[in-house]
């Protein structure tokens, strides 16, 4: 039996790794948010944006603009 807290920790770990990869892709590629969200396995660009904002405190667009300028 797997405890609910273990499932949450595993999910949190995976999402934090996906967010780290998203940050790299946003900074160093011109890929669209849709392409990045699909590449990372998110169900939709909206879900990707919500998760990214949860972990980074800004949206993917804001993050990209911050590092392009």
Protein backbone atom coordinates (compact mmCIF):
# COMPACT_ATOMS: atom_id res chain seq x y z
CA UNK A 1 0.00 0.00 0.00
CA UNK A 2 1.34 3.41 -0.99
CA UNK A 3 0.59 6.31 1.34
CA UNK A 4 -1.09 9.39 -0.13
CA UNK A 5 1.83 11.53 1.02
CA UNK A 6 4.24 9.34 -0.98
CA UNK A 7 2.13 9.76 -4.11
CA UNK A 8 2.08 13.53 -3.59
CA UNK A 9 5.86 13.63 -3.09
CA UNK A 10 6.41 11.63 -6.26
CA UNK A 11 4.04 13.84 -8.26
CA UNK A 12 5.64 16.98 -6.83
CA UNK A 13 9.10 15.69 -7.77
CA UNK A 14 8.02 14.97 -11.35
CA UNK A 15 6.32 18.34 -11.79
CA UNK A 16 9.32 20.18 -10.38
CA UNK A 17 11.59 18.39 -12.89
CA UNK A 18 9.21 19.23 -15.74
CA UNK A 19 9.17 22.86 -14.60
CA UNK A 20 12.96 22.97 -14.56
CA UNK A 21 13.06 21.63 -18.13
CA UNK A 22 10.36 24.12 -19.16
CA UNK A 23 12.46 26.99 -17.81
CA UNK A 24 15.38 25.83 -19.94
CA UNK A 25 13.20 25.49 -23.06
CA UNK A 26 11.61 28.90 -22.52
CA UNK A 27 15.00 30.59 -22.21
CA UNK A 28 16.95 28.81 -24.92
CA UNK A 29 14.43 27.90 -27.64
CA UNK A 30 11.76 29.66 -29.63
CA UNK A 31 9.32 26.77 -29.19
CA UNK A 32 5.73 27.81 -28.53
CA UNK A 33 4.14 27.24 -25.15
CA UNK A 34 1.89 24.65 -26.78
CA UNK A 35 4.89 22.77 -28.20
CA UNK A 36 6.68 22.88 -24.84
CA UNK A 37 3.62 21.70 -22.94
CA UNK A 38 3.10 18.78 -25.34
CA UNK A 39 6.81 17.87 -25.27
CA UNK A 40 6.74 17.73 -21.47
CA UNK A 41 3.57 15.61 -21.42
CA UNK A 42 1.05 18.08 -20.04
CA UNK A 43 -2.59 17.49 -20.95
CA UNK A 44 -3.01 21.06 -22.23
CA UNK A 45 -1.18 24.37 -22.45
CA UNK A 46 -3.48 25.71 -19.73
CA UNK A 47 -2.49 22.94 -17.33
CA UNK A 48 1.17 23.57 -18.14
CA UNK A 49 0.74 27.28 -17.38
CA UNK A 50 -0.98 26.59 -14.05
CA UNK A 51 1.71 24.16 -12.93
CA UNK A 52 4.50 26.48 -14.08
CA UNK A 53 2.99 29.39 -12.18
CA UNK A 54 2.62 27.24 -9.06
CA UNK A 55 6.34 26.40 -9.06
CA UNK A 56 7.84 29.63 -10.46
CA UNK A 57 5.28 32.24 -9.32
CA UNK A 58 5.03 33.78 -12.79
CA UNK A 59 3.50 32.55 -16.05
CA UNK A 60 5.59 30.93 -18.78
CA UNK A 61 5.10 34.03 -20.98
CA UNK A 62 6.29 36.32 -18.19
CA UNK A 63 9.29 34.05 -17.57
CA UNK A 64 10.26 34.07 -21.25
CA UNK A 65 9.92 37.87 -21.52
CA UNK A 66 11.99 38.31 -18.37
CA UNK A 67 14.94 36.46 -19.89
CA UNK A 68 14.66 37.57 -23.52
CA UNK A 69 14.90 41.29 -22.70
